[in-house]
Each structure stands twice: as C-alpha cells, then as structure tokens.
CSV table of C-alpha atoms in Angstrom, one decimal:
chain,number,residue,atom,x,y,z
A,1,UNK,CA,7.5,-27.9,21.0
A,2,UNK,CA,4.6,-25.4,20.8
A,3,UNK,CA,2.0,-26.3,18.2
A,4,UNK,CA,1.8,-23.9,15.3
A,5,UNK,CA,-1.8,-23.0,16.0
A,6,UNK,CA,-0.9,-21.7,19.5
A,7,UNK,CA,1.7,-19.4,17.8
A,8,UNK,CA,-0.9,-17.7,15.6
A,9,UNK,CA,-1.0,-14.1,16.7
A,10,UNK,CA,-4.5,-13.4,18.0
A,11,UNK,CA,-3.9,-9.7,18.6
A,12,UNK,CA,-3.2,-9.2,14.9
A,13,UNK,CA,-6.3,-11.1,13.9
A,14,UNK,CA,-8.3,-8.9,16.2
A,15,UNK,CA,-6.8,-5.8,14.6
A,16,UNK,CA,-7.8,-7.3,11.2
A,17,UNK,CA,-11.4,-7.8,12.4
A,18,UNK,CA,-11.6,-4.3,13.9
A,19,UNK,CA,-10.5,-2.7,10.6
A,20,UNK,CA,-12.9,-4.8,8.6
A,21,UNK,CA,-15.7,-3.9,11.0
A,22,UNK,CA,-14.9,-0.2,10.7
A,23,UNK,CA,-15.0,-0.6,6.9
A,24,UNK,CA,-18.3,-2.4,6.9
A,25,UNK,CA,-19.9,0.2,9.1
A,26,UNK,CA,-18.6,3.1,6.9
A,27,UNK,CA,-19.8,1.4,3.7
A,28,UNK,CA,-23.2,0.6,5.3
A,29,UNK,CA,-23.5,4.3,6.3
A,30,UNK,CA,-22.7,5.4,2.7
A,31,UNK,CA,-25.3,3.1,1.2
A,32,UNK,CA,-28.1,2.9,3.7
A,33,UNK,CA,-28.2,6.4,5.2
A,34,UNK,CA,-29.8,9.5,3.5
A,35,UNK,CA,-27.1,9.2,0.8
A,36,UNK,CA,-28.9,6.1,-0.5
A,37,UNK,CA,-31.3,8.1,-2.6
A,38,UNK,CA,-28.4,9.6,-4.6
A,39,UNK,CA,-26.8,6.2,-5.4
A,40,UNK,CA,-27.1,4.0,-8.5
A,41,UNK,CA,-28.9,0.7,-7.9
A,42,UNK,CA,-25.6,-1.1,-8.6
A,43,UNK,CA,-24.0,0.6,-5.6
A,44,UNK,CA,-26.8,0.3,-3.0
A,45,UNK,CA,-25.9,-3.3,-2.2
A,46,UNK,CA,-22.2,-2.6,-1.6
A,47,UNK,CA,-22.3,-3.2,2.1
A,48,UNK,CA,-23.7,-6.7,1.6
A,49,UNK,CA,-21.1,-7.4,-1.1
A,50,UNK,CA,-18.3,-6.3,1.2
A,51,UNK,CA,-19.7,-8.5,4.0
A,52,UNK,CA,-19.6,-11.4,1.6
A,53,UNK,CA,-16.0,-10.7,0.6
A,54,UNK,CA,-15.1,-10.4,4.3
A,55,UNK,CA,-16.5,-13.9,4.8
A,56,UNK,CA,-14.6,-15.3,1.8
A,57,UNK,CA,-11.4,-13.6,3.0
A,58,UNK,CA,-11.8,-15.2,6.5
A,59,UNK,CA,-12.3,-18.6,4.8
A,60,UNK,CA,-9.1,-18.1,2.7
A,61,UNK,CA,-7.2,-17.1,5.8
A,62,UNK,CA,-8.2,-20.2,7.6
A,63,UNK,CA,-7.1,-22.4,4.6
A,64,UNK,CA,-3.7,-20.6,4.6
A,65,UNK,CA,-3.3,-21.2,8.3
A,66,UNK,CA,-3.7,-25.0,7.7
A,67,UNK,CA,-1.0,-25.1,4.9
A,68,UNK,CA,2.6,-26.0,5.8
A,69,UNK,CA,4.9,-23.0,5.5
A,70,UNK,CA,7.3,-24.8,3.1
A,71,UNK,CA,4.3,-25.6,0.8
A,72,UNK,CA,3.3,-21.9,0.8
A,73,UNK,CA,6.8,-20.9,-0.3
A,74,UNK,CA,6.9,-23.5,-3.0
A,75,UNK,CA,3.8,-21.9,-4.5
A,76,UNK,CA,5.7,-18.6,-5.0
A,77,UNK,CA,6.8,-19.1,-8.6
A,78,UNK,CA,3.4,-20.3,-9.7
A,79,UNK,CA,1.7,-17.4,-7.9
A,80,UNK,CA,4.0,-14.9,-9.5
A,81,UNK,CA,3.5,-16.3,-13.1
A,82,UNK,CA,-0.3,-16.4,-12.6
A,83,UNK,CA,-0.3,-12.8,-11.4
A,84,UNK,CA,1.8,-11.6,-14.4
A,85,UNK,CA,-0.7,-13.5,-16.7
A,86,UNK,CA,-3.6,-11.7,-15.0
A,87,UNK,CA,-1.9,-8.3,-15.4
A,88,UNK,CA,-1.2,-8.9,-19.1
A,89,UNK,CA,-4.8,-10.1,-19.6
A,90,UNK,CA,-6.1,-7.0,-17.9
A,91,UNK,CA,-4.0,-4.8,-20.1
A,92,UNK,CA,-5.3,-6.6,-23.2
A,93,UNK,CA,-8.9,-7.4,-22.3
A,94,UNK,CA,-9.6,-5.4,-19.1
A,95,UNK,CA,-12.3,-3.0,-18.3
A,96,UNK,CA,-11.4,0.6,-17.7
A,97,UNK,CA,-12.7,2.3,-14.5
A,98,UNK,CA,-11.7,5.8,-13.5
A,99,UNK,CA,-9.0,5.9,-16.2
A,100,UNK,CA,-7.3,2.7,-15.1
A,101,UNK,CA,-7.6,-0.5,-17.2
A,102,UNK,CA,-6.9,-2.8,-14.4
A,103,UNK,CA,-10.2,-4.8,-14.0
A,104,UNK,CA,-11.0,-8.3,-15.4
A,105,UNK,CA,-14.6,-9.4,-15.6
A,106,UNK,CA,-14.8,-13.1,-14.6
A,107,UNK,CA,-18.4,-14.3,-14.6
A,108,UNK,CA,-20.4,-11.9,-12.4
A,109,UNK,CA,-17.3,-10.6,-10.6
A,110,UNK,CA,-14.9,-7.8,-11.4
A,111,UNK,CA,-11.3,-8.4,-10.1
A,112,UNK,CA,-8.7,-5.7,-9.8
A,113,UNK,CA,-5.8,-7.9,-10.6
A,114,UNK,CA,-3.1,-5.4,-9.5
A,115,UNK,CA,-4.3,-6.0,-5.9
A,116,UNK,CA,-3.7,-9.7,-6.3
A,117,UNK,CA,-0.4,-9.1,-8.0
A,118,UNK,CA,1.0,-7.4,-4.9
A,119,UNK,CA,0.7,-10.6,-2.9
A,120,UNK,CA,2.2,-12.8,-5.7
A,121,UNK,CA,5.1,-10.4,-6.1
A,122,UNK,CA,6.1,-10.1,-2.5
A,123,UNK,CA,5.8,-13.9,-2.1
A,124,UNK,CA,8.1,-14.5,-5.1
A,125,UNK,CA,10.6,-11.9,-3.9
A,126,UNK,CA,10.6,-13.4,-0.4
A,127,UNK,CA,11.3,-16.9,-1.9
A,128,UNK,CA,14.1,-15.6,-4.1
A,129,UNK,CA,15.9,-13.7,-1.4
A,130,UNK,CA,15.4,-16.4,1.2
A,131,UNK,CA,16.9,-19.1,-1.1
A,132,UNK,CA,19.9,-16.9,-1.8
A,133,UNK,CA,20.7,-16.5,1.9
A,134,UNK,CA,20.8,-12.7,1.7
A,135,UNK,CA,22.4,-12.2,5.1
A,136,UNK,CA,25.5,-14.1,4.0
A,137,UNK,CA,25.9,-12.1,0.8
A,138,UNK,CA,28.8,-9.7,1.0
A,139,UNK,CA,27.8,-6.2,-0.1
A,140,UNK,CA,30.0,-5.1,-3.0
A,141,UNK,CA,30.8,-5.8,-6.6
A,142,UNK,CA,30.6,-9.5,-6.5
A,143,UNK,CA,28.4,-12.0,-8.4
A,144,UNK,CA,26.3,-13.1,-5.4
A,145,UNK,CA,25.4,-9.5,-4.5
A,146,UNK,CA,24.7,-8.4,-8.1
A,147,UNK,CA,22.5,-11.4,-8.8
A,148,UNK,CA,20.5,-10.7,-5.6
A,149,UNK,CA,20.0,-7.0,-6.4
A,150,UNK,CA,19.2,-7.7,-10.1
A,151,UNK,CA,16.9,-10.5,-9.3
A,152,UNK,CA,14.9,-8.5,-6.8
A,153,UNK,CA,14.7,-5.5,-9.3
A,154,UNK,CA,13.4,-7.7,-12.1
A,155,UNK,CA,10.8,-9.4,-9.8
A,156,UNK,CA,9.5,-6.0,-8.7
A,157,UNK,CA,9.8,-3.9,-11.9
A,158,UNK,CA,8.0,-6.3,-14.3
A,159,UNK,CA,4.6,-6.2,-12.5
A,160,UNK,CA,5.2,-2.6,-11.6
A,161,UNK,CA,5.6,-1.7,-15.3
A,162,UNK,CA,2.5,-3.7,-16.3
A,163,UNK,CA,0.5,-1.8,-13.6
A,164,UNK,CA,1.7,1.6,-14.8
A,165,UNK,CA,0.9,0.6,-18.4
A,166,UNK,CA,-2.7,0.1,-17.1
A,167,UNK,CA,-2.6,3.8,-16.1
A,168,UNK,CA,-2.6,2.8,-12.4
A,169,UNK,CA,0.4,4.8,-11.3
A,170,UNK,CA,-0.6,4.9,-7.6
A,171,UNK,CA,-0.5,1.1,-7.4
A,172,UNK,CA,2.8,1.1,-9.3
A,173,UNK,CA,4.3,3.2,-6.5
A,174,UNK,CA,3.2,0.6,-4.0
A,175,UNK,CA,5.3,-2.0,-5.8
A,176,UNK,CA,8.4,0.3,-5.5
A,177,UNK,CA,7.7,0.8,-1.8
A,178,UNK,CA,7.5,-2.9,-1.4
A,179,UNK,CA,10.9,-3.3,-3.0
A,180,UNK,CA,12.4,-0.6,-0.8
A,181,UNK,CA,11.3,-2.3,2.4
A,182,UNK,CA,12.6,-5.7,1.1
A,183,UNK,CA,16.0,-4.1,0.4
A,184,UNK,CA,16.2,-2.6,3.9
A,185,UNK,CA,15.1,-5.8,5.8
A,186,UNK,CA,17.2,-8.1,3.6
A,187,UNK,CA,20.4,-6.1,4.5
A,188,UNK,CA,21.3,-5.9,0.8
A,189,UNK,CA,22.1,-2.1,1.1
A,190,UNK,CA,23.9,-0.1,3.7
A,191,UNK,CA,21.9,2.2,6.0
A,192,UNK,CA,23.0,5.4,4.2
A,193,UNK,CA,21.6,4.0,0.9
A,194,UNK,CA,18.3,3.3,2.6
A,195,UNK,CA,18.2,6.9,3.9
A,196,UNK,CA,19.1,8.1,0.4
A,197,UNK,CA,16.0,6.2,-1.0
A,198,UNK,CA,13.8,8.0,1.5
A,199,UNK,CA,15.4,11.4,0.6
A,200,UNK,CA,14.8,10.8,-3.1
A,201,UNK,CA,11.1,10.0,-2.4
A,202,UNK,CA,10.8,13.2,-0.4
A,203,UNK,CA,12.5,15.2,-3.2
A,204,UNK,CA,10.0,13.9,-5.8
A,205,UNK,CA,7.2,15.0,-3.5
A,206,UNK,CA,8.6,18.4,-2.9
A,207,UNK,CA,9.2,18.9,-6.6
A,208,UNK,CA,5.4,18.8,-7.0
A,209,UNK,CA,4.6,20.9,-4.0
A,210,UNK,CA,7.1,23.8,-4.2
A,211,UNK,CA,10.5,24.3,-6.0
A,212,UNK,CA,11.7,26.4,-3.1
A,213,UNK,CA,11.1,23.7,-0.6
A,214,UNK,CA,12.9,21.3,-3.0
A,215,UNK,CA,16.0,23.4,-3.1
A,216,UNK,CA,16.1,23.8,0.6
A,217,UNK,CA,15.7,20.1,1.1
A,218,UNK,CA,18.5,19.3,-1.3
A,219,UNK,CA,20.8,21.6,0.7
A,220,UNK,CA,19.8,20.0,4.0
A,221,UNK,CA,20.3,16.5,2.6
A,222,UNK,CA,23.7,17.3,1.3
A,223,UNK,CA,24.9,18.9,4.5
A,224,UNK,CA,23.3,16.0,6.5
A,225,UNK,CA,25.1,13.3,4.5
A,226,UNK,CA,28.4,15.2,4.7
A,227,UNK,CA,28.2,15.2,8.5
A,228,UNK,CA,26.8,11.7,8.8
A,229,UNK,CA,28.9,9.7,6.5
A,230,UNK,CA,32.1,11.8,6.2
A,231,UNK,CA,32.2,10.4,2.7
A,232,UNK,CA,32.6,12.5,-0.4
A,233,UNK,CA,31.1,9.7,-2.5
A,234,UNK,CA,28.0,9.4,-0.3
A,235,UNK,CA,27.6,13.2,-0.1
A,236,UNK,CA,27.9,13.5,-3.9
A,237,UNK,CA,25.4,10.7,-4.5
A,238,UNK,CA,23.0,12.3,-2.1
A,239,UNK,CA,23.2,15.7,-3.8
A,240,UNK,CA,23.0,14.2,-7.3
A,241,UNK,CA,20.1,11.8,-6.5
A,242,UNK,CA,17.9,14.3,-4.7
A,243,UNK,CA,18.6,17.1,-7.2
A,244,UNK,CA,18.3,14.8,-10.2
A,245,UNK,CA,15.0,13.2,-9.1
A,246,UNK,CA,13.5,16.6,-8.1
A,247,UNK,CA,14.4,18.2,-11.4
A,248,UNK,CA,13.3,15.2,-13.4
A,249,UNK,CA,10.0,15.0,-11.5
A,250,UNK,CA,9.3,18.6,-12.2
A,251,UNK,CA,10.0,18.4,-16.0
A,252,UNK,CA,9.0,14.8,-16.8
A,253,UNK,CA,5.9,14.6,-14.7
A,254,UNK,CA,3.5,15.8,-17.4
A,255,UNK,CA,4.9,13.5,-20.1
A,256,UNK,CA,4.4,10.3,-18.0
A,257,UNK,CA,1.0,10.7,-16.3
A,258,UNK,CA,-2.4,10.7,-17.9
A,259,UNK,CA,-4.5,13.9,-18.1
A,260,UNK,CA,-6.7,13.0,-15.2
A,261,UNK,CA,-3.7,12.3,-13.0
A,262,UNK,CA,-2.0,15.5,-14.0
A,263,UNK,CA,-5.2,17.4,-13.0
A,264,UNK,CA,-5.2,15.8,-9.5
A,265,UNK,CA,-1.5,16.7,-8.9
A,266,UNK,CA,-2.0,20.3,-10.1
A,267,UNK,CA,-5.1,20.6,-7.9
A,268,UNK,CA,-3.2,19.2,-5.0
A,269,UNK,CA,-0.8,22.2,-5.0
A,270,UNK,CA,-3.7,24.7,-5.0
A,271,UNK,CA,-7.1,22.9,-4.6
A,272,UNK,CA,-9.1,26.1,-4.1
A,273,UNK,CA,-8.1,27.3,-7.6
A,274,UNK,CA,-9.6,24.1,-9.0
A,275,UNK,CA,-12.6,23.9,-6.6
A,276,UNK,CA,-15.1,22.9,-9.4
A,277,UNK,CA,-12.9,20.3,-11.1
A,278,UNK,CA,-9.8,18.4,-9.9
A,279,UNK,CA,-9.7,20.0,-6.5
A,280,UNK,CA,-13.3,19.2,-5.6
A,281,UNK,CA,-12.4,15.9,-3.9
A,282,UNK,CA,-9.9,17.3,-1.6
A,283,UNK,CA,-11.9,20.4,-0.6
A,284,UNK,CA,-15.0,18.3,0.2
A,285,UNK,CA,-13.0,15.7,2.0
A,286,UNK,CA,-11.2,18.2,4.3
A,287,UNK,CA,-14.5,19.9,5.0
A,288,UNK,CA,-16.1,16.6,6.0
A,289,UNK,CA,-13.3,15.5,8.3
A,290,UNK,CA,-13.0,18.9,9.9
A,291,UNK,CA,-16.7,19.2,10.5
A,292,UNK,CA,-16.7,15.9,12.4
A,293,UNK,CA,-14.7,17.4,15.2
A,294,UNK,CA,-13.8,15.3,18.2
A,295,UNK,CA,-16.9,13.1,18.5
A,296,UNK,CA,-18.5,13.2,15.0
A,297,UNK,CA,-22.0,14.0,13.9
A,298,UNK,CA,-23.3,10.5,14.5
A,299,UNK,CA,-23.7,7.3,12.4
A,300,UNK,CA,-25.4,8.1,9.1
A,301,UNK,CA,-25.7,11.7,10.2
A,302,UNK,CA,-22.9,13.3,8.2
A,303,UNK,CA,-23.7,16.2,6.0
A,304,UNK,CA,-21.0,16.2,3.4
A,305,UNK,CA,-21.1,12.4,3.1
A,306,UNK,CA,-24.8,11.8,3.3
A,307,UNK,CA,-25.6,14.6,0.8
A,308,UNK,CA,-23.2,12.9,-1.6
A,309,UNK,CA,-20.7,15.7,-1.7
A,310,UNK,CA,-17.8,13.2,-1.5
A,311,UNK,CA,-17.0,11.2,-4.6
A,312,UNK,CA,-15.8,7.7,-4.2
A,313,UNK,CA,-16.7,7.9,-0.5
A,314,UNK,CA,-17.0,4.2,0.1
A,315,UNK,CA,-13.7,3.4,-1.7
A,316,UNK,CA,-10.8,5.8,-1.8
A,317,UNK,CA,-12.4,8.4,0.5
A,318,UNK,CA,-13.9,6.1,3.1
A,319,UNK,CA,-11.8,7.8,5.7
A,320,UNK,CA,-13.9,10.9,5.3
A,321,UNK,CA,-17.1,9.0,6.4
A,322,UNK,CA,-15.3,7.8,9.6
A,323,UNK,CA,-13.9,11.3,10.3
A,324,UNK,CA,-17.2,13.1,9.8
A,325,UNK,CA,-19.6,10.7,11.4
A,326,UNK,CA,-17.5,9.3,14.2
A,327,UNK,CA,-15.1,12.1,14.7
A,328,UNK,CA,-11.5,12.1,15.9
A,329,UNK,CA,-11.9,10.3,19.3
A,330,UNK,CA,-14.3,7.6,18.1
A,331,UNK,CA,-13.2,7.2,14.5
A,332,UNK,CA,-10.0,8.5,13.0
A,333,UNK,CA,-7.8,8.1,16.1
A,334,UNK,CA,-8.8,4.5,16.7
A,335,UNK,CA,-8.3,3.6,13.1
A,336,UNK,CA,-4.8,5.1,13.0
A,337,UNK,CA,-3.9,3.4,16.3
A,338,UNK,CA,-5.1,0.0,15.0
A,339,UNK,CA,-3.0,0.5,11.9
A,340,UNK,CA,0.0,1.5,13.9
A,341,UNK,CA,-0.4,-1.6,16.1
A,342,UNK,CA,-0.8,-3.8,13.1
A,343,UNK,CA,2.3,-2.5,11.3
A,344,UNK,CA,4.4,-2.7,14.5
A,345,UNK,CA,3.1,-6.1,15.2
A,346,UNK,CA,3.9,-7.4,11.8
A,347,UNK,CA,7.4,-6.0,12.0
A,348,UNK,CA,7.9,-7.6,15.4
A,349,UNK,CA,6.6,-11.0,14.3
A,350,UNK,CA,8.9,-11.0,11.3
A,351,UNK,CA,12.0,-10.1,13.2
A,352,UNK,CA,11.3,-12.5,16.0
A,353,UNK,CA,10.8,-15.5,13.7
A,354,UNK,CA,14.6,-16.0,13.3
A,355,UNK,CA,14.2,-17.1,9.6
A,356,UNK,CA,14.6,-15.2,6.4
A,357,UNK,CA,11.2,-16.0,4.8
A,358,UNK,CA,8.9,-14.8,7.6
A,359,UNK,CA,11.0,-11.7,8.2
A,360,UNK,CA,11.2,-10.7,4.5
A,361,UNK,CA,7.5,-11.4,3.8
A,362,UNK,CA,6.5,-9.4,6.8
A,363,UNK,CA,8.7,-6.6,5.7
A,364,UNK,CA,7.2,-6.5,2.2
A,365,UNK,CA,3.6,-6.6,3.5
A,366,UNK,CA,4.4,-3.9,6.0
A,367,UNK,CA,5.7,-1.7,3.2
A,368,UNK,CA,2.5,-2.3,1.2
A,369,UNK,CA,0.1,-1.5,4.1
A,370,UNK,CA,2.1,1.5,5.3
A,371,UNK,CA,2.2,3.0,1.8
A,372,UNK,CA,-1.5,2.6,1.4
A,373,UNK,CA,-2.1,4.1,4.8
A,374,UNK,CA,0.1,7.1,4.3
A,375,UNK,CA,-1.2,7.9,0.8
A,376,UNK,CA,-4.9,7.3,1.4
A,377,UNK,CA,-5.1,9.2,4.7
A,378,UNK,CA,-2.8,11.9,3.2
A,379,UNK,CA,-4.9,12.5,0.2
A,380,UNK,CA,-8.1,12.8,2.2
A,381,UNK,CA,-6.6,15.5,4.4
A,382,UNK,CA,-4.9,17.3,1.5
A,383,UNK,CA,-1.3,16.2,2.2
A,384,UNK,CA,-1.0,13.9,-0.8
A,385,UNK,CA,-2.3,14.1,-4.4
A,386,UNK,CA,-5.4,12.0,-5.1
A,387,UNK,CA,-4.0,8.9,-6.8
A,388,UNK,CA,-6.7,6.4,-6.1
A,389,UNK,CA,-5.2,4.1,-3.4
A,390,UNK,CA,-7.7,2.4,-1.1
A,391,UNK,CA,-7.4,2.1,2.7
A,392,UNK,CA,-6.5,-1.6,3.5
A,393,UNK,CA,-9.3,-3.7,5.0
A,394,UNK,CA,-11.6,-0.6,5.3
A,395,UNK,CA,-12.3,0.7,1.7
A,396,UNK,CA,-14.9,-1.0,-0.4
A,397,UNK,CA,-13.5,-3.5,-2.8
A,398,UNK,CA,-13.6,-7.3,-2.7
A,399,UNK,CA,-10.3,-7.8,-4.6
A,400,UNK,CA,-8.4,-5.5,-2.3
A,401,UNK,CA,-9.9,-7.1,0.9
A,402,UNK,CA,-9.2,-10.6,-0.3
A,403,UNK,CA,-5.6,-9.7,-1.4
A,404,UNK,CA,-4.7,-7.9,1.8
A,405,UNK,CA,-6.3,-10.5,4.0
A,406,UNK,CA,-4.4,-13.2,2.1
A,407,UNK,CA,-1.0,-11.4,2.6
A,408,UNK,CA,-1.7,-10.9,6.3
A,409,UNK,CA,-2.6,-14.6,6.7
A,410,UNK,CA,0.6,-15.7,4.9
A,411,UNK,CA,2.6,-13.4,7.2
A,412,UNK,CA,1.0,-14.9,10.3
A,413,UNK,CA,1.3,-18.5,9.0
A,414,UNK,CA,5.0,-18.1,8.2
A,415,UNK,CA,5.6,-16.8,11.6
A,416,UNK,CA,3.6,-19.5,13.3
A,417,UNK,CA,5.4,-22.2,11.4
A,418,UNK,CA,8.8,-20.6,11.3
A,419,UNK,CA,10.4,-23.8,12.7
A,420,UNK,CA,9.7,-25.5,9.4
A,421,UNK,CA,12.2,-23.2,7.7
A,422,UNK,CA,15.5,-25.0,8.3
A,423,UNK,CA,16.6,-24.2,4.7
A,424,UNK,CA,15.5,-20.6,5.0
A,425,UNK,CA,17.6,-19.7,8.1
A,426,UNK,CA,18.8,-16.1,7.8
A,427,UNK,CA,22.0,-16.6,9.7
C-alpha cells in the first residue's frame, strides 16, 4: 500500500506556492513602490503581514496533512456550529468595513468570519451527503431524496443568509455557487436541471446588463431545452425559471441591495456615466490592465497603480497591479493558467479518489475558487459588477488566505487518505 504522504499532490502545492508568491509580490509593489507615500501607516506593512499569514497558512496545512481523514470528517459538525456562531457574533458585534459588517476584532487581529465559514460549510455539507450515500439515492419524490436535498439546502442557506444580513452579498453568492457544484457532483439532480441552474444565473446577469439581451437569451434557452430534452415540462420550467428570475432581478434588485451595492451595479452597465463616483474603480482598473500590454511596465513601475489611482488595489483589485506591472505574458496569463491548472487538478483528484467525501469536498472547494476567480477578474476588466470578492491566495487578507489554504489542504488530505473512507464509499 502506498503511504498517504506519497499521495500528496505536489503539483497542486506548487500551484498554491506560485499564487501566494504572485500575491506577495503584488502587495509588496503596492506598499513599497512610489505608491507608499500615498498610503496610511496602517497599510504600509501589509506585505509583511501577508507573509506572516502565508507562513501560518503553511503551518496549518502541514497539521491538516498529519490528521487522519476520518478525524477531519468527524470535526465537520463542530466546525459548522463554530462558523455559525462566528457569523452571528459578527452580525451582533462586528466591525463594519466598506459597508459590510463581517469583521470580528479578536485581540490585535481582525477576522473576516465569512471566509472561514465557507470552509466549515463545505465540510459539513460533504459529511452530510457522504453519510447519506448520495449515489444510491433514487432521484424522485421519495423520502431519501427529499431529505438529501432539504438537508443540503439548509446547510448552505443558513450561513448564506447570515452573510447577506451582514451586507456582504458577494460572499453570499459564493455559498450558492458552492451548493450548485455540490448538487452537480453528488448526482442529486439530472443534467438538465444543472443546465437550468446555469441558465438562471446568466438570466440574472443579463437582467442587469440589458433587457434586450435577457429577452433574446430566454428565447434561446426555451428553444434549446425543447430540442435537447424533448420534454414539455423541462421546456416550460426553463422558460419560467429564466424569465421569472430575469424579471425578478430587474424589479427586486434595488429593494434587496444596499445603496453602495446598487451604485456599483448601475455603474457597471455604463461606467463612463459615473466616472467620478461608482464607475471610477472599473475605469481605472481597465486603464491599468490595458496599459500593461504584453510585458508590463516593470515591477513597481506602474502608473495607475503607483500613483494610487486604483482603490483597494492590494485586495479586490490586486489583479490590476499584476496586469499593469507584469503585463499579459508575464503576469495575467500565468496567473490564469495556474488557476486553471489548480481547478482542473482539484476536480481530477476528487473524481479519482473513488470515495464520496474527497469527491464532494473537492467539488465544493472548486466551486468556491472558480466563483472567486470569475467574479474578481471579471470585475477588474469590466465584465462583472464590483461586489468585493478577493482573488484566492493572491489578494491581501489573512483570513481569506488562511481559509482558502485550509480548504485546499483538506481537499489534498482527503484524497491522499481516501483509503480510510470505507464507510464513505460512493458506490
């Protein structure tokens, strides 16, 4: 039998190290280049703080690798309850930053508890679905199937609701994406329902962008489902769901979101019209990335970034530093390729493990990372509204780096020790 430590996936760990390295370099540039003179004293030491959190994250990953897989799964209920407690505490006693009341001050550290809650939630959902033997549950109106669907919904929606109540709608969307990936990889829904979920998400997006595009998309989805499924029920559901979500998003959007979030979405549709207010982020970010060209302006030599034209450039807009100073060939393309490798590798490791727990946890983590990647990069280049989601392993933030590294370590540990999961067998 191959020892577990020889099954640890070294290429994935190297991808983690590369992304963290890119992040440290970008944060260093934003705090030690010419931009330093524009920064508050509390921000000037961010690179050293991030390096400290990178070291802590590496230590936590090592500890996780040493834990038996079954022990990790037994911690799932406790981790979930603790995460819910932290979310409630943040809602009651948390510190508000950028409109979101999602930070807890513990000693000299500020923790963004929503980041930690993602890991606790995906671990609890994995444990729940694994114990129920989801592959053996027959899809249909039976007790086993309904309990599995309802249980997963409750596990996801409770922390999601608490996060949205903290005015952190962007992170709330990440929880929903996590649930979507878990539904798909657990086999609890047929493929046409999975496609319907994606169509609904696109409809919500187009409702914000342009009503004409929404109407055209609804027509194409309806025709597509009619040809694909040959089912009047599926076709009717596709039309009703996409049209309903699109119309609801258009009319209810402004009654759910906070004023600063509404401003970002309105500016997203026409940033030039709001160049001095909500559209400022996007315009400056696109200018910075575009000016970087193929090879960039050189480390710490960016103009938009070093002259402090980019707000939040070491956190949500860290991708702009990489794009402007390193360019497409040396910066943005390598980052995107590393992320693509990481996501494909995680999916491959999960499916090759042969057990439900490693597969489902890898699916949930992949959903989280992919959502962060698409939204963060999308908002820096003007394809998504600015909703304040960091780039995993790259953006400044100790809580996010620790949480993401922990989730990645658990995924690798469950794969490396998958032979310990006799009771978690998928088939």
